[in-house]
mmCIF file of C-alpha atoms and ligand atoms in Angstrom:
data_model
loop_
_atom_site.group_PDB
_atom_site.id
_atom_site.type_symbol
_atom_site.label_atom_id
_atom_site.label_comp_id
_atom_site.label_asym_id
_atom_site.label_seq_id
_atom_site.Cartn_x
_atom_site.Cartn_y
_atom_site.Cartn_z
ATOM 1 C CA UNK A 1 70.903 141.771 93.372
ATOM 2 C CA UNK A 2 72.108 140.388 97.013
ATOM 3 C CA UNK A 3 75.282 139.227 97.566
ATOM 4 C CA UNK A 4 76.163 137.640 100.803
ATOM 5 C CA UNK A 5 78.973 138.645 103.120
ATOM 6 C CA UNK A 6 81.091 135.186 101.604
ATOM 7 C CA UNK A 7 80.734 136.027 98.303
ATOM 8 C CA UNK A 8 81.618 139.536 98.609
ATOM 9 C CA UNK A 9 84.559 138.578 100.786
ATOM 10 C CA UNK A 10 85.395 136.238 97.793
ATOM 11 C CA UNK A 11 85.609 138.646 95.060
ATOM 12 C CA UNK A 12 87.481 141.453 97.002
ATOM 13 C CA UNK A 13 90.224 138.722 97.663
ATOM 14 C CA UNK A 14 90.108 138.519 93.875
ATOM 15 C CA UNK A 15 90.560 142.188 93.120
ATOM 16 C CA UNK A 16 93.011 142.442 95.472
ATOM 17 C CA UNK A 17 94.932 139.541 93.784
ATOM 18 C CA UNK A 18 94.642 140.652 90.399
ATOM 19 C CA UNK A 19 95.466 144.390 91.699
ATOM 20 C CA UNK A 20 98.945 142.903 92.810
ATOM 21 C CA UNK A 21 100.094 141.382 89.741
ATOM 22 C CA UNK A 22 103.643 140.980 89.339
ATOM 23 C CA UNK A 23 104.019 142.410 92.805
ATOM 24 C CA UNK A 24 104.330 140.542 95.697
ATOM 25 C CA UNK A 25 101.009 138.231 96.287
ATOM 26 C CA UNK A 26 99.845 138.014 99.698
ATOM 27 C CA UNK A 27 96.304 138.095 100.369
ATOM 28 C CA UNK A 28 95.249 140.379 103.308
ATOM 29 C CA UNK A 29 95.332 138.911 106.671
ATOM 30 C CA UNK A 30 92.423 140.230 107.844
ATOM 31 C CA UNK A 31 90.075 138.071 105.795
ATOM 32 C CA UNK A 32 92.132 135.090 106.390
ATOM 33 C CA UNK A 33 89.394 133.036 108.772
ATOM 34 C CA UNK A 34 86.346 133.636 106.402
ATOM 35 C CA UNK A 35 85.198 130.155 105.544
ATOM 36 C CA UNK A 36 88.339 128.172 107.513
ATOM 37 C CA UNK A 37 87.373 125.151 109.966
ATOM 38 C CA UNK A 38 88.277 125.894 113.391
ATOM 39 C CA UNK A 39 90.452 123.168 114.687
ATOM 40 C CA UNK A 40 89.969 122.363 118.599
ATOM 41 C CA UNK A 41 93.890 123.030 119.334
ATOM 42 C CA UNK A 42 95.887 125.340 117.914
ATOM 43 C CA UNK A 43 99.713 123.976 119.450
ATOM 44 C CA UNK A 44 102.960 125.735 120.417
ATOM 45 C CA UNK A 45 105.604 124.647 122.220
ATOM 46 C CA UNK A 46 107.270 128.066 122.612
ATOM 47 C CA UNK A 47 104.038 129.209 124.125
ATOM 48 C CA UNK A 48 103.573 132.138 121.448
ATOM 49 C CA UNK A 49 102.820 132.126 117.361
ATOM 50 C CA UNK A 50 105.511 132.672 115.528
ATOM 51 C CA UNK A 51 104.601 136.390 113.355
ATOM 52 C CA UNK A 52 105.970 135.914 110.240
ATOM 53 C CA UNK A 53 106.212 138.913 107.426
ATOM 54 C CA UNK A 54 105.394 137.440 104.190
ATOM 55 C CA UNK A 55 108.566 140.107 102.749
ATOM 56 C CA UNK A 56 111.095 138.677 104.860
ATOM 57 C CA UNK A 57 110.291 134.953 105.212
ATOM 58 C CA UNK A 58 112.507 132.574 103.325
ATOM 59 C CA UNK A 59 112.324 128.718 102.992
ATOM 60 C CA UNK A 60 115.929 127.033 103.628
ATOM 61 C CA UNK A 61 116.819 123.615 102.218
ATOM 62 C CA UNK A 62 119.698 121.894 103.175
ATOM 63 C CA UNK A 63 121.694 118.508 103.506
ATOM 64 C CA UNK A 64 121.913 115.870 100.672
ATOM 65 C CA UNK A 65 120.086 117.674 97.785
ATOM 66 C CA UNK A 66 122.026 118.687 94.624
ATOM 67 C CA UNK A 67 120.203 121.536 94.426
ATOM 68 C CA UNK A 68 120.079 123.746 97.490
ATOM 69 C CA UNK A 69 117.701 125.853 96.780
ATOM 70 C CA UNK A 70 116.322 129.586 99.183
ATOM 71 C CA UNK A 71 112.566 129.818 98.190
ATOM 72 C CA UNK A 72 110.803 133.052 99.213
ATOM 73 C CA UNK A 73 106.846 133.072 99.945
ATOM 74 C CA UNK A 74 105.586 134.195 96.495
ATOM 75 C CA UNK A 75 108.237 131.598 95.227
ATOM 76 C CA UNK A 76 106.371 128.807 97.106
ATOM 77 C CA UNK A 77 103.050 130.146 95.877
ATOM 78 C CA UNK A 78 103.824 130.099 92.513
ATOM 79 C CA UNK A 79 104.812 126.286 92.433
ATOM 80 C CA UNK A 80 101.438 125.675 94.784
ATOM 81 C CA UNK A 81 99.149 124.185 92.842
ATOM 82 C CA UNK A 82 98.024 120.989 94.883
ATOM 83 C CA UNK A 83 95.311 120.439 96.634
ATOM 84 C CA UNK A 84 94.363 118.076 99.413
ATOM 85 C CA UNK A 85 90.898 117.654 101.012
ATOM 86 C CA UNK A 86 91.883 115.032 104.115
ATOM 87 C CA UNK A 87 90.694 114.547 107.936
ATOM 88 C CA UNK A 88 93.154 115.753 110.650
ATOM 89 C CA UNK A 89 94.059 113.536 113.158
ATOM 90 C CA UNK A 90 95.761 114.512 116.717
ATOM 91 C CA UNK A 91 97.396 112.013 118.976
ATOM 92 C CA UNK A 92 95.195 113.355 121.552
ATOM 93 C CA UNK A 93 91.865 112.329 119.967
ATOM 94 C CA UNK A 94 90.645 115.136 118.365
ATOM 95 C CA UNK A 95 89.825 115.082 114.045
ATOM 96 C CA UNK A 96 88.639 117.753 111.656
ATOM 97 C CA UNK A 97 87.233 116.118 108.823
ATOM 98 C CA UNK A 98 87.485 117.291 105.818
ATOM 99 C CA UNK A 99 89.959 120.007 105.545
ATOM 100 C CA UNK A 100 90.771 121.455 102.165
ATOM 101 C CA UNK A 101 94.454 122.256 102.124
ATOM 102 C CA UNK A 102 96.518 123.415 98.852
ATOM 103 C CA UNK A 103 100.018 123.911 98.825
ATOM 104 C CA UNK A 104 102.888 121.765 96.736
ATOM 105 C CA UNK A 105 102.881 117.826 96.956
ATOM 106 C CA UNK A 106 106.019 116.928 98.914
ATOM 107 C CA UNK A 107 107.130 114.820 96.214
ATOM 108 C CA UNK A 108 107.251 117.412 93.635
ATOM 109 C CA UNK A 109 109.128 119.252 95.906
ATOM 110 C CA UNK A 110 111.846 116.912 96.425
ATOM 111 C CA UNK A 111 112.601 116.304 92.407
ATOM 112 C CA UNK A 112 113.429 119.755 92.710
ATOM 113 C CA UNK A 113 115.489 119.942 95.213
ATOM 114 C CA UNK A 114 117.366 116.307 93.697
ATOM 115 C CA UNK A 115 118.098 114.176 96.908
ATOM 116 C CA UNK A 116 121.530 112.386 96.417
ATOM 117 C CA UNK A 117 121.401 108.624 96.587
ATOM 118 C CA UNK A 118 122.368 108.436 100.118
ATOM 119 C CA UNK A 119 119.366 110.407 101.893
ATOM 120 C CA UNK A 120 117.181 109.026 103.831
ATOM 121 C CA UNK A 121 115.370 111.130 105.946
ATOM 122 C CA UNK A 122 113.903 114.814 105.437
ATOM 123 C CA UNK A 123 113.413 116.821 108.613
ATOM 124 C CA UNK A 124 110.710 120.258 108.552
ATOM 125 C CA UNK A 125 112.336 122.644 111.223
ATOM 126 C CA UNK A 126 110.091 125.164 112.683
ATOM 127 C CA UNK A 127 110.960 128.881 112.311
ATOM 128 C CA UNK A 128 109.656 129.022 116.447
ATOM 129 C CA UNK A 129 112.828 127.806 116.737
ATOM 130 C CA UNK A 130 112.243 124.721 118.906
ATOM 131 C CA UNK A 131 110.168 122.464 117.166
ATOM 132 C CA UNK A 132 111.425 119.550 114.556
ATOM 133 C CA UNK A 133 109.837 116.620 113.097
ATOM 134 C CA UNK A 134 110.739 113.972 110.406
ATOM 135 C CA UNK A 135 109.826 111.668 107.685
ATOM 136 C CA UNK A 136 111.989 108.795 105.653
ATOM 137 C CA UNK A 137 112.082 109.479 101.909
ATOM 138 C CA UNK A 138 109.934 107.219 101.054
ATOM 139 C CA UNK A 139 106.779 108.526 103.571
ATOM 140 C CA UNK A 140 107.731 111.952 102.518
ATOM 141 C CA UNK A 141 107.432 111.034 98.868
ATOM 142 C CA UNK A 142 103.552 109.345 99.328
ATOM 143 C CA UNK A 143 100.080 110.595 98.141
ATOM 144 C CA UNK A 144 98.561 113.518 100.150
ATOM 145 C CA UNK A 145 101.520 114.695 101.501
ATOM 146 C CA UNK A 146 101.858 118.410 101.121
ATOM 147 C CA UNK A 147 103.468 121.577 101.559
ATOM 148 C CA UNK A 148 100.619 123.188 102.896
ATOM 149 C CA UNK A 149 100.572 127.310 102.073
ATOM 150 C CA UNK A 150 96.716 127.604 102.068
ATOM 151 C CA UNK A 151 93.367 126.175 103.785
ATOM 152 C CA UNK A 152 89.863 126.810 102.584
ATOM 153 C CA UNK A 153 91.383 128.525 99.579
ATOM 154 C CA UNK A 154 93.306 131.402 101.858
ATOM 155 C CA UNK A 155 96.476 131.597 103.777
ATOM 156 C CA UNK A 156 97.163 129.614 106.937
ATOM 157 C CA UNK A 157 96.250 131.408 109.742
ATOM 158 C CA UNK A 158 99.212 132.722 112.069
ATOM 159 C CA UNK A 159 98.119 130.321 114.806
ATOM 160 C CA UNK A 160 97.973 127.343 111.899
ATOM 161 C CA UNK A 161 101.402 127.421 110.686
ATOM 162 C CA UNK A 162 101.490 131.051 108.500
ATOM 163 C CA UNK A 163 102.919 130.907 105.739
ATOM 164 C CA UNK A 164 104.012 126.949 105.396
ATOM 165 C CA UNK A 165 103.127 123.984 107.309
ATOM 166 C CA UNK A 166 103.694 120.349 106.250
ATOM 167 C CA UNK A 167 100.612 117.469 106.052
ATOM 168 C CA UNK A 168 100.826 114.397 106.424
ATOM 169 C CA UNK A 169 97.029 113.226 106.602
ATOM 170 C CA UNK A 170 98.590 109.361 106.851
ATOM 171 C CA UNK A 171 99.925 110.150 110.514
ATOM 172 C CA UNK A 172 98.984 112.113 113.713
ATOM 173 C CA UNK A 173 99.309 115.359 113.526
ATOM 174 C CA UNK A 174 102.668 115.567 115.435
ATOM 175 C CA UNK A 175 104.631 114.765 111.864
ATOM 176 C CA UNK A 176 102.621 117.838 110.602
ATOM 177 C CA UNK A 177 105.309 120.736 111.162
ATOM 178 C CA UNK A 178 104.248 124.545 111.260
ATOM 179 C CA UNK A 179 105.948 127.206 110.752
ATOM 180 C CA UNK A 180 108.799 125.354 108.112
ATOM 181 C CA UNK A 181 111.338 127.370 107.221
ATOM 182 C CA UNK A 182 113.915 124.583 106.935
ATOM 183 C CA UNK A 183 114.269 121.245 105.236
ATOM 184 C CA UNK A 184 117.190 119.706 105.584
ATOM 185 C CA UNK A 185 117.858 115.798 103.781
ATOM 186 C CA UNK A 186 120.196 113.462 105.720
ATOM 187 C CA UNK A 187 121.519 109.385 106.194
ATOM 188 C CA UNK A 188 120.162 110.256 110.014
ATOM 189 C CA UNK A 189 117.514 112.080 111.230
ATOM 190 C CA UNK A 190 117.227 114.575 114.385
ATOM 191 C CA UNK A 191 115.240 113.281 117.538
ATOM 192 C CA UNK A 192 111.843 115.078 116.341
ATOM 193 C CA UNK A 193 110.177 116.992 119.274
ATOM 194 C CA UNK A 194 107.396 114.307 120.336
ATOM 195 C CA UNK A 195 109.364 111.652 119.324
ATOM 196 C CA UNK A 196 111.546 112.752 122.238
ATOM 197 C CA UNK A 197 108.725 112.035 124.846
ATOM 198 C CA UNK A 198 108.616 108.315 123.391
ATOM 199 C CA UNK A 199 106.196 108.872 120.040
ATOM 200 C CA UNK A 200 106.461 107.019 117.801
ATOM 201 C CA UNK A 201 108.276 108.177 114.179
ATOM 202 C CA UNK A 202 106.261 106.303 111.899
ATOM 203 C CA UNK A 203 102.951 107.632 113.567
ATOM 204 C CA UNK A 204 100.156 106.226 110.940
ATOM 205 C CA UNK A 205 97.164 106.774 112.532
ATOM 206 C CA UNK A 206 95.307 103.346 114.197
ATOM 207 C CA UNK A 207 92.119 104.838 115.102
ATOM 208 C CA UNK A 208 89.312 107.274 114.351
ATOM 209 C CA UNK A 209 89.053 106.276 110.106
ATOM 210 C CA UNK A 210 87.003 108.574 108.104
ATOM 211 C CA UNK A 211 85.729 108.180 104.723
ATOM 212 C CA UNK A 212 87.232 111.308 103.971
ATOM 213 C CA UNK A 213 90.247 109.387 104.036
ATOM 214 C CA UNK A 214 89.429 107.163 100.786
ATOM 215 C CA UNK A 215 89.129 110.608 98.775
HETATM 216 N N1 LIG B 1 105.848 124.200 115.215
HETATM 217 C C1 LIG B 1 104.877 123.416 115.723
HETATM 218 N N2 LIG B 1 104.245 122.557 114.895
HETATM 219 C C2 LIG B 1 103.268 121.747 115.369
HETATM 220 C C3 LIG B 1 102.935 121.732 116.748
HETATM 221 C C4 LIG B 1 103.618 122.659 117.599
HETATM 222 O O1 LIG B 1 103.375 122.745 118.814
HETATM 223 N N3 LIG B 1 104.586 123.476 117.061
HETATM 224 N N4 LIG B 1 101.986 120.865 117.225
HETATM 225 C C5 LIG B 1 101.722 119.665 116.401
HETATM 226 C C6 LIG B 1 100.552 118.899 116.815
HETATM 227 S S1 LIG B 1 100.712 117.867 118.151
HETATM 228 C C7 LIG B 1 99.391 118.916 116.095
HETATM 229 S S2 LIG B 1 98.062 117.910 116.472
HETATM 230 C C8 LIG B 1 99.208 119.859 114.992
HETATM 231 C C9 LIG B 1 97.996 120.711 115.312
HETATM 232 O O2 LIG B 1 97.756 121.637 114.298
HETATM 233 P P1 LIG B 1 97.086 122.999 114.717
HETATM 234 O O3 LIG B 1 97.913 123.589 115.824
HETATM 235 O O4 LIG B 1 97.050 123.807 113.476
HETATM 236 O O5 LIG B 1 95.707 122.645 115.202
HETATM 237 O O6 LIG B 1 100.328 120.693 114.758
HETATM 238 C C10 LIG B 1 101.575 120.051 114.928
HETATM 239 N N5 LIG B 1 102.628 120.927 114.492
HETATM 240 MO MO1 LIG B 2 98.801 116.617 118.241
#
């Protein structure tokens, strides 16, 4: 019997997942880039990664919700359950095509959080500290749009967002927020961190269609 260095990477991930039941469910880091596409950019506007420890990070959610809710890590990966497979668009020009990207739809995310009647806008703050980007309701609530906490079936990498990053395969990259550890639901929205330099906020993407986009 042969089993290739992918496969055997598989199946320790999967001992060391079942090993961990009930206990805190993070697969090891180490392993993390088996298998994942490398994108040609990996941003920061503070210049570093943000290291965050799986134990100590902790989704906020604020603003016009009835339900304010703290989520830890193995919170968010127990209501993860949807998966994306989209292209990835910068501004700049670049695209990864077909990126497979699991995490919790935006929109189911919302209904728990229950936005009061007058919010209109959900903004993804960036645990780096600096970075902030929006969406109305209504784009937040559309197809595709995720929560991301996994790619290729294992954790963001650090340098990709680790441990949440929002998608939104619809627009430029930009909208697509790493590092979230804040949502916060408003009748205004803050001056996102591109849109500052004259992007635009509704930033559908004109060029560079894929088929990928149509699954
Ligand atoms: N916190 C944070 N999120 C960010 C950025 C950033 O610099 N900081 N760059 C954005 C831009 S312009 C793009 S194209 C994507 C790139 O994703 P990547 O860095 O994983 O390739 O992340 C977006 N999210
Ligand atoms: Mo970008």
């Amino acid at each position: 019997m042969s089993i290739n260095r992918r496969e055997f990477l598989r199946s320790a991930s999967g001992l060391l997942l079942a090993g961990s039941a009930g206990g805190l469910v993070y697969p090891a880091m180490a392993w993390a880039d088996a298998n994942i596409p490398v994108f040609p950019e990996y941003y920061t506007y503070t210049g570093s990664y943000p290291d965050i420890h799986p134990d100590t990070y902790r989704l906020q959610t604020a603003g016009l919700i009835h339900k304010p809710q703290v989520f830890t890590l193995p919170d968010l990966y127990q209501l993860g359950k949807d998966q994306e497979i989209k292209t990835f668009h910068c501004v700049t020009g670049w695209i990864v095509n077909n990126v497979h990207w699991q995490g919790i739809a935006l929109s189911r995310f919302l209904n728990l959080l229950e936005p009061q009647p007058s919010a209109r806008y959900v903004a993804f703050y960036s645990a780096d500290g600096v970075y902030v980007d929006s969406l109305s309701l209504d784009q937040a609530r559309a197809p595709g749009v995720i929560l991301a906490t996994h790619i290729s079936g294992q954790p963001l990498l650090r340098k990709g967002g680790y441990p949440l990053r929002l998608l939104v395969p619809q627009m430029y990259g930009y909208k697509s927020v790493k590092w979230v550890n804040r949502i916060v639901l408003d009748s205004t929205r803050p001056q996102g961190t591109w849109e500052k330099d004259g992007y635009a906020n509704n930033a559908y993407i004109k060029k560079g269609f894929s088929f990928m986009d149509l699954l």
